[in-house]
PDB file of C-alpha atoms in Angstrom:
ATOM      1  CA  PRO A   1     -10.891  62.334  31.914  1.00 78.00           C
ATOM      2  CA  ALA A   2      -8.684  59.559  33.226  1.00 89.00           C
ATOM      3  CA  ALA A   3      -7.917  58.327  29.698  1.00 91.00           C
ATOM      4  CA  PHE A   4      -8.381  59.616  26.176  1.00 90.00           C
ATOM      5  CA  ALA A   5      -7.188  59.054  22.652  1.00 90.00           C
ATOM      6  CA  TYR A   6      -5.855  61.901  20.550  1.00 85.00           C
ATOM      7  CA  PRO A   7      -4.319  62.021  17.081  1.00 83.00           C
ATOM      8  CA  GLY A   8      -1.121  60.076  17.442  1.00 84.00           C
ATOM      9  CA  GLY A   9      -1.586  58.544  20.867  1.00 88.00           C
ATOM     10  CA  ILE A  10      -3.422  57.646  24.022  1.00 92.00           C
ATOM     11  CA  LEU A  11      -3.034  59.354  27.369  1.00 92.00           C
ATOM     12  CA  ILE A  12      -4.016  57.334  30.428  1.00 94.00           C
ATOM     13  CA  ASN A  13      -3.633  58.264  34.082  1.00 93.00           C
ATOM     14  CA  VAL A  14      -3.054  54.830  35.622  1.00 92.00           C
ATOM     15  CA  ASN A  15      -3.255  56.370  39.100  1.00 92.00           C
ATOM     16  CA  SER A  16      -6.770  57.692  38.579  1.00 91.00           C
ATOM     17  CA  PRO A  17      -9.269  56.578  41.231  1.00 90.00           C
ATOM     18  CA  ARG A  18     -11.542  55.681  38.292  1.00 87.00           C
ATOM     19  CA  PHE A  19      -9.353  52.590  37.760  1.00 89.00           C
ATOM     20  CA  ASN A  20      -9.319  51.413  41.389  1.00 87.00           C
ATOM     21  CA  CYS A  21      -5.552  50.653  41.050  1.00 90.00           C
ATOM     22  CA  ASP A  22      -6.567  47.486  39.199  1.00 94.00           C
ATOM     23  CA  PRO A  23      -4.361  46.529  36.209  1.00 95.00           C
ATOM     24  CA  SER A  24      -7.242  44.616  34.623  1.00 95.00           C
ATOM     25  CA  VAL A  25      -9.480  47.710  34.745  1.00 94.00           C
ATOM     26  CA  ILE A  26      -6.677  49.819  33.257  1.00 95.00           C
ATOM     27  CA  MET A  27      -6.183  47.332  30.417  1.00 96.00           C
ATOM     28  CA  ASN A  28      -9.926  47.179  29.794  1.00 95.00           C
ATOM     29  CA  ILE A  29     -10.110  50.964  29.459  1.00 94.00           C
ATOM     30  CA  LEU A  30      -7.047  50.880  27.221  1.00 95.00           C
ATOM     31  CA  VAL A  31      -9.046  48.622  24.867  1.00 96.00           C
ATOM     32  CA  HIS A  32     -11.697  51.368  24.754  1.00 95.00           C
ATOM     33  CA  GLU A  33      -9.111  53.995  23.827  1.00 95.00           C
ATOM     34  CA  ILE A  34      -7.399  51.782  21.235  1.00 94.00           C
ATOM     35  CA  TYR A  35     -10.765  51.428  19.504  1.00 93.00           C
ATOM     36  CA  HIS A  36     -10.845  55.219  19.079  1.00 91.00           C
ATOM     37  CA  GLY A  37      -7.543  55.071  17.190  1.00 86.00           C
ATOM     38  CA  GLY A  38      -8.957  52.481  14.810  1.00 85.00           C
ATOM     39  CA  TYR A  39     -12.217  54.389  14.422  1.00 85.00           C
ATOM     40  CA  ALA A  40     -10.367  57.453  13.189  1.00 80.00           C
ATOM     41  CA  ASN A  41      -9.066  55.354  10.291  1.00 77.00           C
ATOM     42  CA  THR A  42     -12.562  54.307   9.133  1.00 78.00           C
ATOM     43  CA  ILE A  43     -13.868  57.819   8.539  1.00 78.00           C
ATOM     44  CA  ALA A  44     -12.171  58.202   5.147  1.00 73.00           C
ATOM     45  CA  TYR A  45     -13.855  55.015   3.885  1.00 77.00           C
ATOM     46  CA  ARG A  46     -17.429  55.670   4.986  1.00 83.00           C
ATOM     47  CA  THR A  47     -20.257  55.209   2.546  1.00 83.00           C
ATOM     48  CA  ASP A  48     -22.841  57.235   4.506  1.00 82.00           C
ATOM     49  CA  TYR A  49     -23.651  60.589   3.022  1.00 74.00           C
ATOM     50  CA  ASP A  50     -23.336  63.746   5.089  1.00 69.00           C
ATOM     51  CA  LEU A  51     -26.664  64.947   6.437  1.00 67.00           C
ATOM     52  CA  GLN A  52     -26.007  68.572   5.517  1.00 73.00           C
ATOM     53  CA  ASN A  53     -26.743  69.329   9.154  1.00 75.00           C
ATOM     54  CA  GLU A  54     -23.615  69.814  11.224  1.00 78.00           C
ATOM     55  CA  THR A  55     -25.419  69.453  14.545  1.00 79.00           C
ATOM     56  CA  LEU A  56     -27.045  66.116  13.670  1.00 83.00           C
ATOM     57  CA  ASP A  57     -23.796  64.816  12.165  1.00 85.00           C
ATOM     58  CA  PHE A  58     -21.993  65.788  15.372  1.00 86.00           C
ATOM     59  CA  ILE A  59     -24.410  63.873  17.628  1.00 91.00           C
ATOM     60  CA  LEU A  60     -24.561  60.828  15.348  1.00 92.00           C
ATOM     61  CA  ASP A  61     -20.781  60.594  15.106  1.00 91.00           C
ATOM     62  CA  PHE A  62     -20.259  61.029  18.846  1.00 92.00           C
ATOM     63  CA  LEU A  63     -22.901  58.370  19.602  1.00 96.00           C
ATOM     64  CA  LEU A  64     -21.287  55.863  17.230  1.00 96.00           C
ATOM     65  CA  ASN A  65     -17.716  56.558  18.321  1.00 95.00           C
ATOM     66  CA  GLU A  66     -18.236  56.395  22.091  1.00 96.00           C
ATOM     67  CA  GLY A  67     -20.882  53.686  21.852  1.00 97.00           C
ATOM     68  CA  MET A  68     -18.692  51.349  19.822  1.00 97.00           C
ATOM     69  CA  ALA A  69     -15.632  52.035  21.994  1.00 96.00           C
ATOM     70  CA  THR A  70     -17.697  51.171  25.049  1.00 97.00           C
ATOM     71  CA  TYR A  71     -19.081  48.007  23.450  1.00 97.00           C
ATOM     72  CA  VAL A  72     -15.587  46.885  22.447  1.00 97.00           C
ATOM     73  CA  SER A  73     -14.279  47.264  26.012  1.00 97.00           C
ATOM     74  CA  TYR A  74     -17.512  45.829  27.466  1.00 97.00           C
ATOM     75  CA  SER A  75     -16.996  42.769  25.247  1.00 97.00           C
ATOM     76  CA  ALA A  76     -13.349  42.478  26.346  1.00 97.00           C
ATOM     77  CA  ARG A  77     -14.244  41.853  29.997  1.00 96.00           C
ATOM     78  CA  HIS A  78     -13.560  38.135  29.605  1.00 96.00           C
ATOM     79  CA  ILE A  79      -9.928  39.058  28.837  1.00 97.00           C
ATOM     80  CA  PHE A  80      -9.588  42.094  31.122  1.00 96.00           C
ATOM     81  CA  PRO A  81     -12.282  41.837  33.819  1.00 95.00           C
ATOM     82  CA  ASN A  82     -13.744  45.178  34.771  1.00 93.00           C
ATOM     83  CA  ASN A  83     -16.629  45.362  37.206  1.00 88.00           C
ATOM     84  CA  PHE A  84     -15.479  48.714  38.555  1.00 88.00           C
ATOM     85  CA  VAL A  85     -16.628  51.015  35.730  1.00 86.00           C
ATOM     86  CA  PRO A  86     -20.359  51.770  36.160  1.00 92.00           C
ATOM     87  CA  ASP A  87     -21.040  52.008  32.392  1.00 95.00           C
ATOM     88  CA  TYR A  88     -21.173  48.230  32.027  1.00 96.00           C
ATOM     89  CA  ALA A  89     -23.753  47.761  34.789  1.00 95.00           C
ATOM     90  CA  MET A  90     -25.865  50.479  33.150  1.00 97.00           C
ATOM     91  CA  ILE A  91     -25.682  48.702  29.771  1.00 97.00           C
ATOM     92  CA  ASP A  92     -27.041  45.617  31.549  1.00 96.00           C
ATOM     93  CA  SER A  93     -29.946  47.611  33.051  1.00 97.00           C
ATOM     94  CA  THR A  94     -32.991  48.045  30.813  1.00 96.00           C
ATOM     95  CA  GLU A  95     -34.101  51.079  32.825  1.00 97.00           C
ATOM     96  CA  ALA A  96     -30.697  52.783  32.542  1.00 98.00           C
ATOM     97  CA  VAL A  97     -30.520  52.045  28.813  1.00 98.00           C
ATOM     98  CA  LYS A  98     -34.018  53.465  28.226  1.00 98.00           C
ATOM     99  CA  ALA A  99     -33.143  56.613  30.188  1.00 98.00           C
ATOM    100  CA  ASN A 100     -29.987  57.135  28.131  1.00 98.00           C
ATOM    101  CA  LEU A 101     -31.729  56.427  24.818  1.00 98.00           C
ATOM    102  CA  GLU A 102     -34.255  59.110  25.819  1.00 97.00           C
ATOM    103  CA  LYS A 103     -31.411  61.550  26.527  1.00 97.00           C
ATOM    104  CA  VAL A 104     -29.992  60.914  23.043  1.00 97.00           C
ATOM    105  CA  ASP A 105     -33.451  61.363  21.516  1.00 94.00           C
ATOM    106  CA  LEU A 106     -33.761  64.704  23.315  1.00 95.00           C
ATOM    107  CA  LEU A 107     -30.385  65.805  21.909  1.00 94.00           C
ATOM    108  CA  PHE A 108     -31.598  64.991  18.385  1.00 92.00           C
ATOM    109  CA  ARG A 109     -34.747  67.054  18.941  1.00 92.00           C
ATOM    110  CA  GLN A 110     -32.717  69.955  20.328  1.00 92.00           C
ATOM    111  CA  ALA A 111     -30.316  69.795  17.376  1.00 86.00           C
ATOM    112  CA  GLU A 112     -32.994  71.372  15.223  1.00 82.00           C
ATOM    113  CA  SER A 113     -33.162  74.543  17.297  1.00 88.00           C
ATOM    114  CA  LEU A 114     -29.840  75.013  19.110  1.00 88.00           C
ATOM    115  CA  GLU A 115     -26.757  76.710  17.733  1.00 88.00           C
ATOM    116  CA  ILE A 116     -23.829  74.339  17.194  1.00 87.00           C
ATOM    117  CA  ASP A 117     -21.814  75.714  20.143  1.00 91.00           C
ATOM    118  CA  SER A 118     -24.743  75.294  22.530  1.00 93.00           C
ATOM    119  CA  LEU A 119     -25.410  71.821  21.213  1.00 91.00           C
ATOM    120  CA  ARG A 120     -21.762  70.818  21.617  1.00 90.00           C
ATOM    121  CA  ARG A 121     -21.811  71.923  25.249  1.00 93.00           C
ATOM    122  CA  LEU A 122     -25.094  70.102  25.856  1.00 95.00           C
ATOM    123  CA  ALA A 123     -23.829  66.985  24.038  1.00 94.00           C
ATOM    124  CA  TRP A 124     -20.685  67.016  26.174  1.00 93.00           C
ATOM    125  CA  GLN A 125     -22.736  67.306  29.369  1.00 96.00           C
ATOM    126  CA  THR A 126     -25.392  64.766  28.411  1.00 96.00           C
ATOM    127  CA  GLY A 127     -23.409  62.406  26.212  1.00 96.00           C
ATOM    128  CA  VAL A 128     -20.046  62.357  27.979  1.00 94.00           C
ATOM    129  CA  ILE A 129     -20.398  63.590  31.567  1.00 94.00           C
ATOM    130  CA  GLU A 130     -23.798  61.892  32.058  1.00 96.00           C
ATOM    131  CA  ARG A 131     -22.609  58.944  29.861  1.00 96.00           C
ATOM    132  CA  ALA A 132     -25.588  58.821  27.441  1.00 98.00           C
ATOM    133  CA  PHE A 133     -23.410  58.235  24.349  1.00 98.00           C
ATOM    134  CA  TYR A 134     -21.526  55.437  26.097  1.00 97.00           C
ATOM    135  CA  ILE A 135     -24.577  53.649  27.490  1.00 98.00           C
ATOM    136  CA  ALA A 136     -27.018  54.134  24.600  1.00 98.00           C
ATOM    137  CA  GLY A 137     -24.383  53.603  21.898  1.00 98.00           C
ATOM    138  CA  GLY A 138     -22.866  50.584  23.648  1.00 98.00           C
ATOM    139  CA  TYR A 139     -26.291  49.016  23.984  1.00 98.00           C
ATOM    140  CA  MET A 140     -27.064  49.752  20.325  1.00 98.00           C
ATOM    141  CA  ALA A 141     -23.852  48.038  19.203  1.00 98.00           C
ATOM    142  CA  GLY A 142     -24.638  45.042  21.389  1.00 98.00           C
ATOM    143  CA  ARG A 143     -28.123  44.649  19.939  1.00 98.00           C
ATOM    144  CA  ILE A 144     -26.809  44.748  16.376  1.00 98.00           C
ATOM    145  CA  ASP A 145     -24.108  42.207  17.264  1.00 98.00           C
ATOM    146  CA  GLU A 146     -26.599  39.924  19.013  1.00 98.00           C
ATOM    147  CA  LYS A 147     -29.388  40.137  16.427  1.00 98.00           C
ATOM    148  CA  LEU A 148     -27.478  40.409  13.130  1.00 98.00           C
ATOM    149  CA  GLY A 149     -23.947  39.269  13.937  1.00 98.00           C
ATOM    150  CA  ARG A 150     -20.490  40.758  14.142  1.00 97.00           C
ATOM    151  CA  GLU A 151     -20.083  41.213  10.385  1.00 97.00           C
ATOM    152  CA  GLU A 152     -23.194  43.412  10.205  1.00 97.00           C
ATOM    153  CA  LEU A 153     -22.055  45.386  13.243  1.00 97.00           C
ATOM    154  CA  VAL A 154     -18.680  46.059  11.624  1.00 94.00           C
ATOM    155  CA  ARG A 155     -20.301  46.880   8.264  1.00 94.00           C
ATOM    156  CA  SER A 156     -22.753  49.361   9.795  1.00 95.00           C
ATOM    157  CA  MET A 157     -20.030  50.975  11.915  1.00 93.00           C
ATOM    158  CA  CYS A 158     -17.703  51.335   8.947  1.00 90.00           C
ATOM    159  CA  ALA A 159     -20.477  52.720   6.730  1.00 93.00           C
ATOM    160  CA  GLY A 160     -21.018  55.541   9.198  1.00 91.00           C
ATOM    161  CA  PRO A 161     -23.247  56.763  12.004  1.00 93.00           C
ATOM    162  CA  LEU A 162     -26.444  57.014   9.975  1.00 93.00           C
ATOM    163  CA  SER A 163     -26.127  53.366   8.892  1.00 95.00           C
ATOM    164  CA  PHE A 164     -25.351  52.368  12.484  1.00 96.00           C
ATOM    165  CA  LEU A 165     -28.518  54.103  13.707  1.00 96.00           C
ATOM    166  CA  THR A 166     -30.657  52.687  10.891  1.00 96.00           C
ATOM    167  CA  VAL A 167     -29.436  49.122  11.458  1.00 98.00           C
ATOM    168  CA  TYR A 168     -29.972  49.459  15.212  1.00 98.00           C
ATOM    169  CA  ASN A 169     -33.528  50.728  14.735  1.00 97.00           C
ATOM    170  CA  SER A 170     -34.242  47.748  12.446  1.00 98.00           C
ATOM    171  CA  VAL A 171     -33.634  45.332  15.351  1.00 98.00           C
ATOM    172  CA  ALA A 172     -34.657  47.452  18.361  1.00 97.00           C
ATOM    173  CA  GLU A 173     -37.796  46.865  20.363  1.00 95.00           C
ATOM    174  CA  LYS A 174     -40.434  49.577  19.856  1.00 94.00           C
ATOM    175  CA  ASP A 175     -39.771  51.176  23.232  1.00 94.00           C
ATOM    176  CA  MET A 176     -36.005  51.245  22.614  1.00 96.00           C
ATOM    177  CA  LEU A 177     -35.929  53.044  19.246  1.00 95.00           C
ATOM    178  CA  ILE A 178     -33.906  56.180  18.585  1.00 93.00           C
ATOM    179  CA  ARG A 179     -36.224  58.601  16.915  1.00 86.00           C
TER     180      ARG A 179
END
Protein backbone atom coordinates (compact mmCIF):
# COMPACT_ATOMS: atom_id res chain seq x y z
CA PRO A 1 0.00 0.00 0.00
CA ALA A 2 1.04 3.59 -0.58
CA ALA A 3 -0.45 4.69 2.76
CA PHE A 4 -1.75 3.00 5.88
CA ALA A 5 -2.60 3.71 9.47
CA TYR A 6 -1.19 1.60 12.28
CA PRO A 7 -1.44 1.86 16.06
CA GLY A 8 0.34 5.08 16.85
CA GLY A 9 0.77 6.55 13.40
CA ILE A 10 0.30 6.81 9.68
CA LEU A 11 2.82 5.79 7.05
CA ILE A 12 2.47 7.42 3.64
CA ASN A 13 4.77 7.13 0.65
CA VAL A 14 4.34 10.58 -0.91
CA ASN A 15 6.38 9.46 -3.92
CA SER A 16 4.01 6.63 -4.79
CA PRO A 17 2.70 6.72 -8.37
CA ARG A 18 -0.75 6.19 -6.81
CA PHE A 19 -0.66 9.88 -5.79
CA ASN A 20 0.40 11.28 -9.17
CA CYS A 21 2.85 13.64 -7.36
CA ASP A 22 -0.17 15.80 -6.52
CA PRO A 23 -0.17 17.37 -3.02
CA SER A 24 -3.97 17.59 -3.06
CA VAL A 25 -4.27 13.84 -3.74
CA ILE A 26 -1.78 13.12 -0.95
CA MET A 27 -3.74 15.27 1.50
CA ASN A 28 -7.00 13.63 0.44
CA ILE A 29 -5.58 10.17 1.13
CA LEU A 30 -4.20 11.43 4.43
CA VAL A 31 -7.80 12.29 5.41
CA HIS A 32 -8.68 8.64 4.72
CA GLU A 33 -5.88 7.41 6.98
CA ILE A 34 -6.66 9.90 9.76
CA TYR A 35 -10.20 8.51 9.83
CA HIS A 36 -8.73 5.08 10.64
CA GLY A 37 -7.04 6.54 13.73
CA GLY A 38 -10.34 7.95 14.94
CA TYR A 39 -12.19 4.74 14.13
CA ALA A 40 -9.90 2.76 16.40
CA ASN A 41 -11.09 4.93 19.29
CA THR A 42 -14.79 4.15 18.71
CA ILE A 43 -14.48 0.39 19.12
CA ALA A 44 -14.46 0.50 22.93
CA TYR A 45 -17.75 2.42 22.95
CA ARG A 46 -19.77 0.32 20.53
CA THR A 47 -23.24 -0.81 21.45
CA ASP A 48 -23.49 -3.59 18.84
CA TYR A 49 -23.26 -7.07 20.24
CA ASP A 50 -20.69 -9.52 18.91
CA LEU A 51 -22.16 -11.97 16.44
CA GLN A 52 -20.41 -14.96 17.99
CA ASN A 53 -19.07 -15.62 14.51
CA GLU A 54 -15.52 -14.42 14.05
CA THR A 55 -15.65 -14.61 10.26
CA LEU A 56 -18.80 -12.49 9.94
CA ASP A 57 -17.50 -9.99 12.51
CA PHE A 58 -14.27 -9.72 10.52
CA ILE A 59 -16.04 -8.92 7.23
CA LEU A 60 -18.52 -6.51 8.84
CA ASP A 61 -15.78 -4.60 10.64
CA PHE A 62 -13.56 -4.39 7.56
CA LEU A 63 -16.49 -3.17 5.43
CA LEU A 64 -17.39 -0.45 7.93
CA ASN A 65 -13.82 0.68 8.56
CA GLU A 66 -12.66 0.95 4.94
CA GLY A 67 -16.06 2.11 3.69
CA MET A 68 -16.28 4.98 6.16
CA ALA A 69 -12.64 5.98 5.60
CA THR A 70 -13.32 6.09 1.88
CA TYR A 71 -16.52 8.10 2.33
CA VAL A 72 -14.73 10.60 4.58
CA SER A 73 -12.00 11.20 1.99
CA TYR A 74 -14.54 11.13 -0.87
CA SER A 75 -16.48 13.86 0.96
CA ALA A 76 -13.29 15.89 1.49
CA ARG A 77 -12.69 16.38 -2.24
CA HIS A 78 -14.00 19.95 -2.05
CA ILE A 79 -11.08 20.72 0.30
CA PHE A 80 -8.46 18.41 -1.23
CA PRO A 81 -9.51 17.66 -4.83
CA ASN A 82 -8.73 14.13 -5.89
CA ASN A 83 -9.84 12.88 -9.28
CA PHE A 84 -6.85 10.58 -9.59
CA VAL A 85 -7.93 7.74 -7.26
CA PRO A 86 -10.31 5.41 -9.14
CA ASP A 87 -12.37 4.53 -6.03
CA TYR A 88 -14.34 7.77 -6.22
CA ALA A 89 -15.37 7.27 -9.86
CA MET A 90 -16.50 3.74 -8.95
CA ILE A 91 -18.62 5.07 -6.06
CA ASP A 92 -20.30 7.35 -8.62
CA SER A 93 -21.02 4.40 -10.96
CA THR A 94 -24.17 2.41 -10.19
CA GLU A 95 -22.79 -0.59 -12.09
CA ALA A 96 -19.49 -0.56 -10.18
CA VAL A 97 -21.30 -0.19 -6.85
CA LYS A 98 -23.64 -3.10 -7.64
CA ALA A 99 -20.69 -5.29 -8.64
CA ASN A 100 -18.89 -4.51 -5.39
CA LEU A 101 -22.00 -5.00 -3.25
CA GLU A 102 -22.33 -8.43 -4.89
CA LYS A 103 -18.70 -9.22 -4.01
CA VAL A 104 -19.39 -8.34 -0.36
CA ASP A 105 -22.55 -10.47 -0.41
CA LEU A 106 -20.50 -13.39 -1.74
CA LEU A 107 -17.98 -12.95 1.09
CA PHE A 108 -20.82 -13.12 3.63
CA ARG A 109 -22.11 -16.34 2.05
CA GLN A 110 -18.61 -17.84 2.03
CA ALA A 111 -18.09 -16.88 5.67
CA GLU A 112 -20.40 -19.71 6.66
CA SER A 113 -18.20 -22.39 5.12
CA LEU A 114 -14.61 -21.11 4.97
CA GLU A 115 -12.04 -21.33 7.72
CA ILE A 116 -11.06 -17.94 9.16
CA ASP A 117 -7.59 -17.95 7.55
CA SER A 118 -9.03 -18.70 4.11
CA LEU A 119 -11.68 -16.06 4.58
CA ARG A 120 -9.11 -13.46 5.64
CA ARG A 121 -7.08 -14.11 2.50
CA LEU A 122 -10.20 -13.95 0.34
CA ALA A 123 -11.41 -10.79 2.12
CA TRP A 124 -8.02 -9.17 1.55
CA GLN A 125 -8.10 -10.06 -2.15
CA THR A 126 -11.74 -9.12 -2.74
CA GLY A 127 -12.21 -6.34 -0.21
CA VAL A 128 -8.84 -4.59 -0.37
CA ILE A 129 -7.00 -5.50 -3.58
CA GLU A 130 -10.21 -5.50 -5.68
CA ARG A 131 -11.56 -2.56 -3.57
CA ALA A 132 -14.99 -4.05 -2.69
CA PHE A 133 -14.89 -2.83 0.94
CA TYR A 134 -13.93 0.67 -0.17
CA ILE A 135 -16.51 0.99 -2.94
CA ALA A 136 -19.45 -0.83 -1.33
CA GLY A 137 -18.81 0.58 2.15
CA GLY A 138 -18.23 4.11 0.86
CA TYR A 139 -21.46 3.96 -1.10
CA MET A 140 -23.32 2.61 1.94
CA ALA A 141 -22.07 5.48 4.10
CA GLY A 142 -23.09 7.98 1.44
CA ARG A 143 -26.61 6.60 1.21
CA ILE A 144 -27.08 6.77 4.97
CA ASP A 145 -25.74 10.34 5.01
CA GLU A 146 -27.95 11.38 2.10
CA LYS A 147 -31.15 9.67 3.26
CA LEU A 148 -30.97 9.99 7.06
CA GLY A 149 -28.38 12.69 7.70
CA ARG A 150 -24.92 12.97 9.17
CA GLU A 151 -26.02 12.40 12.77
CA GLU A 152 -27.54 9.01 11.88
CA LEU A 153 -24.44 8.08 9.89
CA VAL A 154 -22.21 8.88 12.86
CA ARG A 155 -24.56 7.08 15.28
CA SER A 156 -24.69 3.92 13.17
CA MET A 157 -20.92 3.94 12.63
CA CYS A 158 -20.22 4.40 16.32
CA ALA A 159 -22.72 1.69 17.30
CA GLY A 160 -20.80 -0.81 15.21
CA PRO A 161 -20.78 -2.64 11.89
CA LEU A 162 -24.04 -4.52 12.38
CA SER A 163 -25.90 -1.25 13.03
CA PHE A 164 -24.19 0.33 10.02
CA LEU A 165 -25.35 -2.54 7.79
CA THR A 166 -28.88 -2.54 9.23
CA VAL A 167 -29.29 1.23 8.80
CA TYR A 168 -27.93 1.05 5.25
CA ASN A 169 -30.34 -1.75 4.32
CA SER A 170 -33.23 0.34 5.70
CA VAL A 171 -32.59 3.03 3.06
CA ALA A 172 -31.13 0.98 0.18
CA GLU A 173 -32.98 0.25 -3.02
CA LYS A 174 -34.03 -3.40 -3.35
CA ASP A 175 -31.33 -4.19 -5.90
CA MET A 176 -28.63 -2.59 -3.73
CA LEU A 177 -29.22 -4.46 -0.46
CA ILE A 178 -26.51 -6.37 1.38
CA ARG A 179 -27.95 -9.73 2.19
